[in-house]
């Protein structure tokens, strides 16, 4: 595990360069994407690089980590909507090659096919992750089995509270989600994780220094052969103090 400390703008630029390098080196790159506030600057940097001609997404296939159960792709808090608004609408990608888990309709059938779809595409070459304040990655809440594949899960009260800032009221936050499992994530060839802010400090400590335990899902990343953790000083603050 490699650790890089910098401000949000610096580490986002570095992650964008990681993606650009992988995309430019591969004939048919497969990239894993995340939602939430953490990757927003990364996506802005990738849009800029695309417009400057430094990277093309014409041959790229994408897979997103998760989606809320109960929200369709037109809902402004769905992750399909998020990806369209913050990345896909602004780059030269074929949206037919963008895969986001479904939250409505026959979403469970699609969920059960997701890992096979990733494998048939050649596997994820680079996956970006954020991290929850309780150490969850994607929607793999504490005590999710390390051998889990894509599945449906019930969100914890902490996750619902953390995500309520994006909704008008906490009562609007969905209580269930579909998510890539921890094994699904670990199958990625390269992983980059971004964490910023004091509220992520305890989770980052568990990620880097804590025991590998299902009660801290992110700790499994200690076993990944090519994982880089990008953090700001606040998120890294407990690592140097314990």
PDB file of C-alpha atoms in Angstrom:
ATOM      1  CA  UNK A   1       0.000   0.000   0.000  1.00  0.00           C
ATOM      2  CA  UNK A   2       1.331   3.396  -1.024  1.00  0.00           C
ATOM      3  CA  UNK A   3       0.260   6.588   0.774  1.00  0.00           C
ATOM      4  CA  UNK A   4       0.293  10.076  -0.755  1.00  0.00           C
ATOM      5  CA  UNK A   5      -0.521  13.133   1.368  1.00  0.00           C
ATOM      6  CA  UNK A   6      -1.487  16.474  -0.181  1.00  0.00           C
ATOM      7  CA  UNK A   7      -4.295  18.968  -0.427  1.00  0.00           C
ATOM      8  CA  UNK A   8      -7.490  18.005  -2.244  1.00  0.00           C
ATOM      9  CA  UNK A   9      -6.527  19.732  -5.477  1.00  0.00           C
ATOM     10  CA  UNK A  10      -3.087  18.087  -5.540  1.00  0.00           C
ATOM     11  CA  UNK A  11      -4.246  14.553  -4.816  1.00  0.00           C
ATOM     12  CA  UNK A  12      -7.190  14.807  -7.223  1.00  0.00           C
ATOM     13  CA  UNK A  13      -4.796  15.845 -10.000  1.00  0.00           C
ATOM     14  CA  UNK A  14      -2.549  12.875  -9.226  1.00  0.00           C
ATOM     15  CA  UNK A  15      -5.473  10.442  -9.337  1.00  0.00           C
ATOM     16  CA  UNK A  16      -6.624  11.905 -12.655  1.00  0.00           C
ATOM     17  CA  UNK A  17      -3.118  11.299 -14.013  1.00  0.00           C
ATOM     18  CA  UNK A  18      -3.297   7.678 -12.783  1.00  0.00           C
ATOM     19  CA  UNK A  19      -6.471   7.228 -14.841  1.00  0.00           C
ATOM     20  CA  UNK A  20      -5.054   8.998 -17.882  1.00  0.00           C
ATOM     21  CA  UNK A  21      -1.984   6.771 -17.839  1.00  0.00           C
ATOM     22  CA  UNK A  22      -4.053   3.569 -17.681  1.00  0.00           C
ATOM     23  CA  UNK A  23      -6.483   4.732 -20.375  1.00  0.00           C
ATOM     24  CA  UNK A  24      -3.717   5.801 -22.752  1.00  0.00           C
ATOM     25  CA  UNK A  25      -1.784   2.550 -22.292  1.00  0.00           C
ATOM     26  CA  UNK A  26      -4.700   0.172 -22.923  1.00  0.00           C
ATOM     27  CA  UNK A  27      -6.494  -0.561 -26.195  1.00  0.00           C
ATOM     28  CA  UNK A  28      -9.827  -1.132 -24.441  1.00  0.00           C
ATOM     29  CA  UNK A  29      -9.502   0.216 -20.899  1.00  0.00           C
ATOM     30  CA  UNK A  30     -11.992  -0.711 -18.187  1.00  0.00           C
ATOM     31  CA  UNK A  31     -12.293   1.769 -15.329  1.00  0.00           C
ATOM     32  CA  UNK A  32     -14.175   1.621 -12.043  1.00  0.00           C
ATOM     33  CA  UNK A  33     -15.897   4.786 -10.870  1.00  0.00           C
ATOM     34  CA  UNK A  34     -17.361   6.128  -7.630  1.00  0.00           C
ATOM     35  CA  UNK A  35     -19.840   8.815  -6.645  1.00  0.00           C
ATOM     36  CA  UNK A  36     -20.070  11.262  -3.759  1.00  0.00           C
ATOM     37  CA  UNK A  37     -18.133  14.454  -3.196  1.00  0.00           C
ATOM     38  CA  UNK A  38     -14.667  12.845  -2.965  1.00  0.00           C
ATOM     39  CA  UNK A  39     -14.090  12.185  -6.699  1.00  0.00           C
ATOM     40  CA  UNK A  40     -15.660  15.392  -8.034  1.00  0.00           C
ATOM     41  CA  UNK A  41     -12.374  17.219  -8.574  1.00  0.00           C
ATOM     42  CA  UNK A  42     -10.882  14.088 -10.170  1.00  0.00           C
ATOM     43  CA  UNK A  43     -13.734  14.054 -12.685  1.00  0.00           C
ATOM     44  CA  UNK A  44     -13.319  17.777 -13.346  1.00  0.00           C
ATOM     45  CA  UNK A  45      -9.630  17.156 -14.075  1.00  0.00           C
ATOM     46  CA  UNK A  46     -10.484  14.266 -16.426  1.00  0.00           C
ATOM     47  CA  UNK A  47     -13.007  16.417 -18.296  1.00  0.00           C
ATOM     48  CA  UNK A  48     -10.365  19.115 -18.723  1.00  0.00           C
ATOM     49  CA  UNK A  49      -7.798  16.596 -19.959  1.00  0.00           C
ATOM     50  CA  UNK A  50     -10.319  15.202 -22.444  1.00  0.00           C
ATOM     51  CA  UNK A  51     -11.119  18.648 -23.824  1.00  0.00           C
ATOM     52  CA  UNK A  52      -7.379  19.357 -24.133  1.00  0.00           C
ATOM     53  CA  UNK A  53      -6.917  16.151 -26.132  1.00  0.00           C
ATOM     54  CA  UNK A  54      -4.722  14.480 -23.510  1.00  0.00           C
ATOM     55  CA  UNK A  55      -7.071  11.511 -23.103  1.00  0.00           C
ATOM     56  CA  UNK A  56      -9.971   9.987 -25.030  1.00  0.00           C
ATOM     57  CA  UNK A  57     -12.766   7.867 -23.575  1.00  0.00           C
ATOM     58  CA  UNK A  58     -13.995   6.535 -26.949  1.00  0.00           C
ATOM     59  CA  UNK A  59     -12.787   2.988 -26.213  1.00  0.00           C
ATOM     60  CA  UNK A  60     -13.361   3.073 -22.447  1.00  0.00           C
ATOM     61  CA  UNK A  61     -15.838   0.875 -20.577  1.00  0.00           C
ATOM     62  CA  UNK A  62     -16.902   1.970 -17.095  1.00  0.00           C
ATOM     63  CA  UNK A  63     -18.427   0.214 -14.107  1.00  0.00           C
ATOM     64  CA  UNK A  64     -19.775   2.100 -11.123  1.00  0.00           C
ATOM     65  CA  UNK A  65     -19.616   0.816  -7.578  1.00  0.00           C
ATOM     66  CA  UNK A  66     -23.195   1.169  -6.391  1.00  0.00           C
ATOM     67  CA  UNK A  67     -26.694   2.603  -6.629  1.00  0.00           C
ATOM     68  CA  UNK A  68     -29.567   3.375  -4.272  1.00  0.00           C
ATOM     69  CA  UNK A  69     -32.490   0.944  -4.313  1.00  0.00           C
ATOM     70  CA  UNK A  70     -35.661   2.815  -5.237  1.00  0.00           C
ATOM     71  CA  UNK A  71     -34.140   5.592  -7.357  1.00  0.00           C
ATOM     72  CA  UNK A  72     -34.223   5.450 -11.133  1.00  0.00           C
ATOM     73  CA  UNK A  73     -31.597   7.049 -13.333  1.00  0.00           C
ATOM     74  CA  UNK A  74     -33.529  10.287 -13.759  1.00  0.00           C
ATOM     75  CA  UNK A  75     -33.666  11.025 -10.014  1.00  0.00           C
ATOM     76  CA  UNK A  76     -31.222  13.806  -9.188  1.00  0.00           C
ATOM     77  CA  UNK A  77     -29.713  11.777  -6.326  1.00  0.00           C
ATOM     78  CA  UNK A  78     -29.318   8.552  -8.301  1.00  0.00           C
ATOM     79  CA  UNK A  79     -25.771   7.586  -9.143  1.00  0.00           C
ATOM     80  CA  UNK A  80     -26.555   7.259 -12.868  1.00  0.00           C
ATOM     81  CA  UNK A  81     -27.712  10.890 -12.820  1.00  0.00           C
ATOM     82  CA  UNK A  82     -24.603  11.873 -10.841  1.00  0.00           C
ATOM     83  CA  UNK A  83     -22.251  10.231 -13.339  1.00  0.00           C
ATOM     84  CA  UNK A  84     -23.995  11.760 -16.349  1.00  0.00           C
ATOM     85  CA  UNK A  85     -23.946  15.245 -14.822  1.00  0.00           C
ATOM     86  CA  UNK A  86     -20.411  15.140 -13.427  1.00  0.00           C
ATOM     87  CA  UNK A  87     -18.540  13.152 -16.073  1.00  0.00           C
ATOM     88  CA  UNK A  88     -20.247  11.288 -18.916  1.00  0.00           C
ATOM     89  CA  UNK A  89     -22.087  14.277 -20.438  1.00  0.00           C
ATOM     90  CA  UNK A  90     -18.807  16.172 -20.771  1.00  0.00           C
ATOM     91  CA  UNK A  91     -16.443  13.612 -22.338  1.00  0.00           C
ATOM     92  CA  UNK A  92     -16.268  11.634 -25.581  1.00  0.00           C
ATOM     93  CA  UNK A  93     -17.585   8.379 -24.116  1.00  0.00           C
ATOM     94  CA  UNK A  94     -20.223   6.096 -25.605  1.00  0.00           C
ATOM     95  CA  UNK A  95     -22.845   5.907 -22.837  1.00  0.00           C
ATOM     96  CA  UNK A  96     -23.653   2.360 -23.994  1.00  0.00           C
ATOM     97  CA  UNK A  97     -20.270   1.468 -22.504  1.00  0.00           C
ATOM     98  CA  UNK A  98     -21.087   3.015 -19.112  1.00  0.00           C
ATOM     99  CA  UNK A  99     -22.469   0.597 -16.523  1.00  0.00           C
ATOM    100  CA  UNK A 100     -24.202   1.720 -13.351  1.00  0.00           C
ATOM    101  CA  UNK A 101     -26.105  -0.696 -11.142  1.00  0.00           C
ATOM    102  CA  UNK A 102     -29.889  -0.370 -11.311  1.00  0.00           C
ATOM    103  CA  UNK A 103     -32.020   0.672  -8.363  1.00  0.00           C
ATOM    104  CA  UNK A 104     -35.454  -0.067  -9.816  1.00  0.00           C
ATOM    105  CA  UNK A 105     -37.151  -2.640 -12.023  1.00  0.00           C
ATOM    106  CA  UNK A 106     -35.394  -5.993 -12.320  1.00  0.00           C
ATOM    107  CA  UNK A 107     -32.392  -4.597 -10.483  1.00  0.00           C
ATOM    108  CA  UNK A 108     -31.577  -7.846  -8.685  1.00  0.00           C
ATOM    109  CA  UNK A 109     -31.112  -9.740 -11.966  1.00  0.00           C
ATOM    110  CA  UNK A 110     -28.704  -7.044 -13.192  1.00  0.00           C
ATOM    111  CA  UNK A 111     -26.940  -7.114  -9.820  1.00  0.00           C
ATOM    112  CA  UNK A 112     -26.323 -10.868 -10.084  1.00  0.00           C
ATOM    113  CA  UNK A 113     -24.903 -10.441 -13.608  1.00  0.00           C
ATOM    114  CA  UNK A 114     -22.603  -7.530 -12.743  1.00  0.00           C
ATOM    115  CA  UNK A 115     -19.452  -9.414 -11.754  1.00  0.00           C
ATOM    116  CA  UNK A 116     -19.684 -11.572 -14.885  1.00  0.00           C
ATOM    117  CA  UNK A 117     -20.080  -8.426 -16.984  1.00  0.00           C
ATOM    118  CA  UNK A 118     -16.911  -6.997 -15.442  1.00  0.00           C
ATOM    119  CA  UNK A 119     -15.007 -10.232 -16.054  1.00  0.00           C
ATOM    120  CA  UNK A 120     -16.179 -10.426 -19.680  1.00  0.00           C
ATOM    121  CA  UNK A 121     -14.969  -6.849 -20.228  1.00  0.00           C
ATOM    122  CA  UNK A 122     -11.496  -7.937 -19.098  1.00  0.00           C
ATOM    123  CA  UNK A 123     -11.650  -6.854 -15.451  1.00  0.00           C
ATOM    124  CA  UNK A 124     -11.293  -3.375 -14.012  1.00  0.00           C
ATOM    125  CA  UNK A 125      -7.901  -1.849 -14.811  1.00  0.00           C
ATOM    126  CA  UNK A 126      -8.178   0.982 -12.263  1.00  0.00           C
ATOM    127  CA  UNK A 127     -10.816   1.573  -9.582  1.00  0.00           C
ATOM    128  CA  UNK A 128     -11.370   4.769  -7.623  1.00  0.00           C
ATOM    129  CA  UNK A 129     -12.822   4.548  -4.112  1.00  0.00           C
ATOM    130  CA  UNK A 130     -13.994   6.943  -1.463  1.00  0.00           C
ATOM    131  CA  UNK A 131     -14.370   5.912   2.168  1.00  0.00           C
ATOM    132  CA  UNK A 132     -17.165   6.301   4.691  1.00  0.00           C
ATOM    133  CA  UNK A 133     -16.639   7.664   8.181  1.00  0.00           C
ATOM    134  CA  UNK A 134     -17.210   4.127   9.510  1.00  0.00           C
ATOM    135  CA  UNK A 135     -14.713   2.591   7.078  1.00  0.00           C
ATOM    136  CA  UNK A 136     -17.151   1.372   4.451  1.00  0.00           C
ATOM    137  CA  UNK A 137     -16.101   1.315   0.802  1.00  0.00           C
ATOM    138  CA  UNK A 138     -18.807   1.434  -1.858  1.00  0.00           C
ATOM    139  CA  UNK A 139     -21.842   0.436   0.242  1.00  0.00           C
ATOM    140  CA  UNK A 140     -20.039  -2.418   1.978  1.00  0.00           C
ATOM    141  CA  UNK A 141     -21.025  -1.604   5.547  1.00  0.00           C
ATOM    142  CA  UNK A 142     -19.150  -2.883   8.626  1.00  0.00           C
ATOM    143  CA  UNK A 143     -19.248  -6.703   8.904  1.00  0.00           C
ATOM    144  CA  UNK A 144     -19.741  -7.247   5.176  1.00  0.00           C
ATOM    145  CA  UNK A 145     -17.925 -10.523   4.332  1.00  0.00           C
ATOM    146  CA  UNK A 146     -14.575 -10.059   2.623  1.00  0.00           C
ATOM    147  CA  UNK A 147     -15.590 -12.640  -0.009  1.00  0.00           C
ATOM    148  CA  UNK A 148     -18.749 -10.721  -1.004  1.00  0.00           C
ATOM    149  CA  UNK A 149     -19.609 -10.104  -4.640  1.00  0.00           C
ATOM    150  CA  UNK A 150     -22.168  -7.575  -5.938  1.00  0.00           C
ATOM    151  CA  UNK A 151     -25.159  -7.648  -3.607  1.00  0.00           C
ATOM    152  CA  UNK A 152     -28.037  -5.743  -2.024  1.00  0.00           C
ATOM    153  CA  UNK A 153     -27.448  -4.260   1.407  1.00  0.00           C
ATOM    154  CA  UNK A 154     -29.186  -2.326   4.155  1.00  0.00           C
ATOM    155  CA  UNK A 155     -27.538   1.009   4.915  1.00  0.00           C
ATOM    156  CA  UNK A 156     -26.498   1.814   8.461  1.00  0.00           C
ATOM    157  CA  UNK A 157     -27.873   4.781  10.373  1.00  0.00           C
ATOM    158  CA  UNK A 158     -24.415   6.396  10.127  1.00  0.00           C
ATOM    159  CA  UNK A 159     -24.317   6.112   6.332  1.00  0.00           C
ATOM    160  CA  UNK A 160     -27.849   7.466   6.020  1.00  0.00           C
ATOM    161  CA  UNK A 161     -26.914  10.390   8.260  1.00  0.00           C
ATOM    162  CA  UNK A 162     -23.693  11.078   6.321  1.00  0.00           C
ATOM    163  CA  UNK A 163     -25.518  11.022   2.988  1.00  0.00           C
ATOM    164  CA  UNK A 164     -28.473  13.095   4.140  1.00  0.00           C
ATOM    165  CA  UNK A 165     -26.531  16.282   3.372  1.00  0.00           C
ATOM    166  CA  UNK A 166     -27.267  15.618  -0.293  1.00  0.00           C
ATOM    167  CA  UNK A 167     -31.040  15.307   0.211  1.00  0.00           C
ATOM    168  CA  UNK A 168     -33.663  17.822   1.327  1.00  0.00           C
ATOM    169  CA  UNK A 169     -34.396  15.755   4.425  1.00  0.00           C
ATOM    170  CA  UNK A 170     -32.959  12.615   6.044  1.00  0.00           C
ATOM    171  CA  UNK A 171     -36.299  10.879   5.509  1.00  0.00           C
ATOM    172  CA  UNK A 172     -35.664  11.027   1.745  1.00  0.00           C
ATOM    173  CA  UNK A 173     -32.426   9.014   1.931  1.00  0.00           C
ATOM    174  CA  UNK A 174     -32.927   5.445   0.656  1.00  0.00           C
ATOM    175  CA  UNK A 175     -32.272   2.764   3.264  1.00  0.00           C
ATOM    176  CA  UNK A 176     -31.040   0.081   0.853  1.00  0.00           C
ATOM    177  CA  UNK A 177     -28.504  -0.053  -1.959  1.00  0.00           C
ATOM    178  CA  UNK A 178     -26.904  -2.409  -4.451  1.00  0.00           C
ATOM    179  CA  UNK A 179     -23.133  -2.456  -4.389  1.00  0.00           C
ATOM    180  CA  UNK A 180     -20.074  -4.198  -5.677  1.00  0.00           C
ATOM    181  CA  UNK A 181     -18.829  -6.502  -2.936  1.00  0.00           C
ATOM    182  CA  UNK A 182     -15.431  -6.394  -1.289  1.00  0.00           C
ATOM    183  CA  UNK A 183     -14.150  -9.271  -3.427  1.00  0.00           C
ATOM    184  CA  UNK A 184     -15.488  -7.486  -6.522  1.00  0.00           C
ATOM    185  CA  UNK A 185     -13.456  -4.412  -5.571  1.00  0.00           C
ATOM    186  CA  UNK A 186     -10.339  -6.403  -4.710  1.00  0.00           C
ATOM    187  CA  UNK A 187     -10.463  -7.983  -8.186  1.00  0.00           C
ATOM    188  CA  UNK A 188      -9.514  -4.600  -9.703  1.00  0.00           C
ATOM    189  CA  UNK A 189      -5.939  -4.579 -11.003  1.00  0.00           C
ATOM    190  CA  UNK A 190      -5.179  -1.154  -9.507  1.00  0.00           C
ATOM    191  CA  UNK A 191      -7.014   0.750  -6.763  1.00  0.00           C
ATOM    192  CA  UNK A 192      -6.815   4.415  -5.798  1.00  0.00           C
ATOM    193  CA  UNK A 193      -8.673   5.726  -2.744  1.00  0.00           C
ATOM    194  CA  UNK A 194      -9.254   9.373  -1.895  1.00  0.00           C
ATOM    195  CA  UNK A 195     -10.097  10.651   1.595  1.00  0.00           C
ATOM    196  CA  UNK A 196     -10.262  14.228   2.811  1.00  0.00           C
ATOM    197  CA  UNK A 197     -11.404  15.877   6.026  1.00  0.00           C
ATOM    198  CA  UNK A 198     -11.218  15.227   9.760  1.00  0.00           C
ATOM    199  CA  UNK A 199     -14.394  13.146   9.662  1.00  0.00           C
ATOM    200  CA  UNK A 200     -12.487  10.493   7.675  1.00  0.00           C
ATOM    201  CA  UNK A 201      -9.469  10.370  10.041  1.00  0.00           C
ATOM    202  CA  UNK A 202     -10.611   7.392  12.136  1.00  0.00           C
ATOM    203  CA  UNK A 203     -11.503   5.376   9.036  1.00  0.00           C
ATOM    204  CA  UNK A 204      -8.156   6.214   7.412  1.00  0.00           C
ATOM    205  CA  UNK A 205      -6.363   5.078  10.561  1.00  0.00           C
ATOM    206  CA  UNK A 206      -8.230   1.770  10.420  1.00  0.00           C
ATOM    207  CA  UNK A 207      -7.458   1.464   6.725  1.00  0.00           C
ATOM    208  CA  UNK A 208      -3.720   1.996   7.116  1.00  0.00           C
ATOM    209  CA  UNK A 209      -2.812   0.946  10.659  1.00  0.00           C
ATOM    210  CA  UNK A 210      -5.695  -1.100  11.993  1.00  0.00           C
ATOM    211  CA  UNK A 211      -6.124  -4.871  11.939  1.00  0.00           C
ATOM    212  CA  UNK A 212      -7.646  -6.464   8.854  1.00  0.00           C
ATOM    213  CA  UNK A 213     -11.175  -7.056  10.062  1.00  0.00           C
ATOM    214  CA  UNK A 214     -14.641  -7.169   8.535  1.00  0.00           C
ATOM    215  CA  UNK A 215     -15.752  -4.616  11.132  1.00  0.00           C
ATOM    216  CA  UNK A 216     -13.585  -2.123   9.188  1.00  0.00           C
ATOM    217  CA  UNK A 217     -14.302  -3.076   5.548  1.00  0.00           C
ATOM    218  CA  UNK A 218     -11.633  -0.788   4.064  1.00  0.00           C
ATOM    219  CA  UNK A 219      -8.904  -2.704   5.942  1.00  0.00           C
ATOM    220  CA  UNK A 220      -9.035  -5.446   3.290  1.00  0.00           C
ATOM    221  CA  UNK A 221      -7.219  -3.024   0.976  1.00  0.00           C
ATOM    222  CA  UNK A 222      -4.040  -3.713   2.959  1.00  0.00           C
ATOM    223  CA  UNK A 223      -3.947  -7.014   1.044  1.00  0.00           C
ATOM    224  CA  UNK A 224      -4.255  -5.497  -2.423  1.00  0.00           C
ATOM    225  CA  UNK A 225      -1.035  -5.684  -4.495  1.00  0.00           C
ATOM    226  CA  UNK A 226      -1.438  -2.242  -6.141  1.00  0.00           C
ATOM    227  CA  UNK A 227      -3.340   0.193  -3.934  1.00  0.00           C
ATOM    228  CA  UNK A 228      -2.546   3.881  -3.409  1.00  0.00           C
ATOM    229  CA  UNK A 229      -4.213   5.911  -0.655  1.00  0.00           C
ATOM    230  CA  UNK A 230      -4.494   9.636  -1.398  1.00  0.00           C
ATOM    231  CA  UNK A 231      -5.291  11.714   1.695  1.00  0.00           C
ATOM    232  CA  UNK A 232      -5.167  15.290   2.910  1.00  0.00           C
ATOM    233  CA  UNK A 233      -3.530  16.258   6.213  1.00  0.00           C
ATOM    234  CA  UNK A 234      -6.821  16.173   8.123  1.00  0.00           C
ATOM    235  CA  UNK A 235      -7.744  12.668   6.992  1.00  0.00           C
ATOM    236  CA  UNK A 236      -4.191  11.471   7.717  1.00  0.00           C
ATOM    237  CA  UNK A 237      -3.960  13.189  11.105  1.00  0.00           C
ATOM    238  CA  UNK A 238      -4.484  10.135  13.346  1.00  0.00           C
ATOM    239  CA  UNK A 239      -2.028   7.927  11.459  1.00  0.00           C
ATOM    240  CA  UNK A 240       0.930   9.974  12.647  1.00  0.00           C
ATOM    241  CA  UNK A 241      -0.416  10.367  16.166  1.00  0.00           C
ATOM    242  CA  UNK A 242      -1.082   6.749  17.201  1.00  0.00           C
TER     243      UNK A 242
END
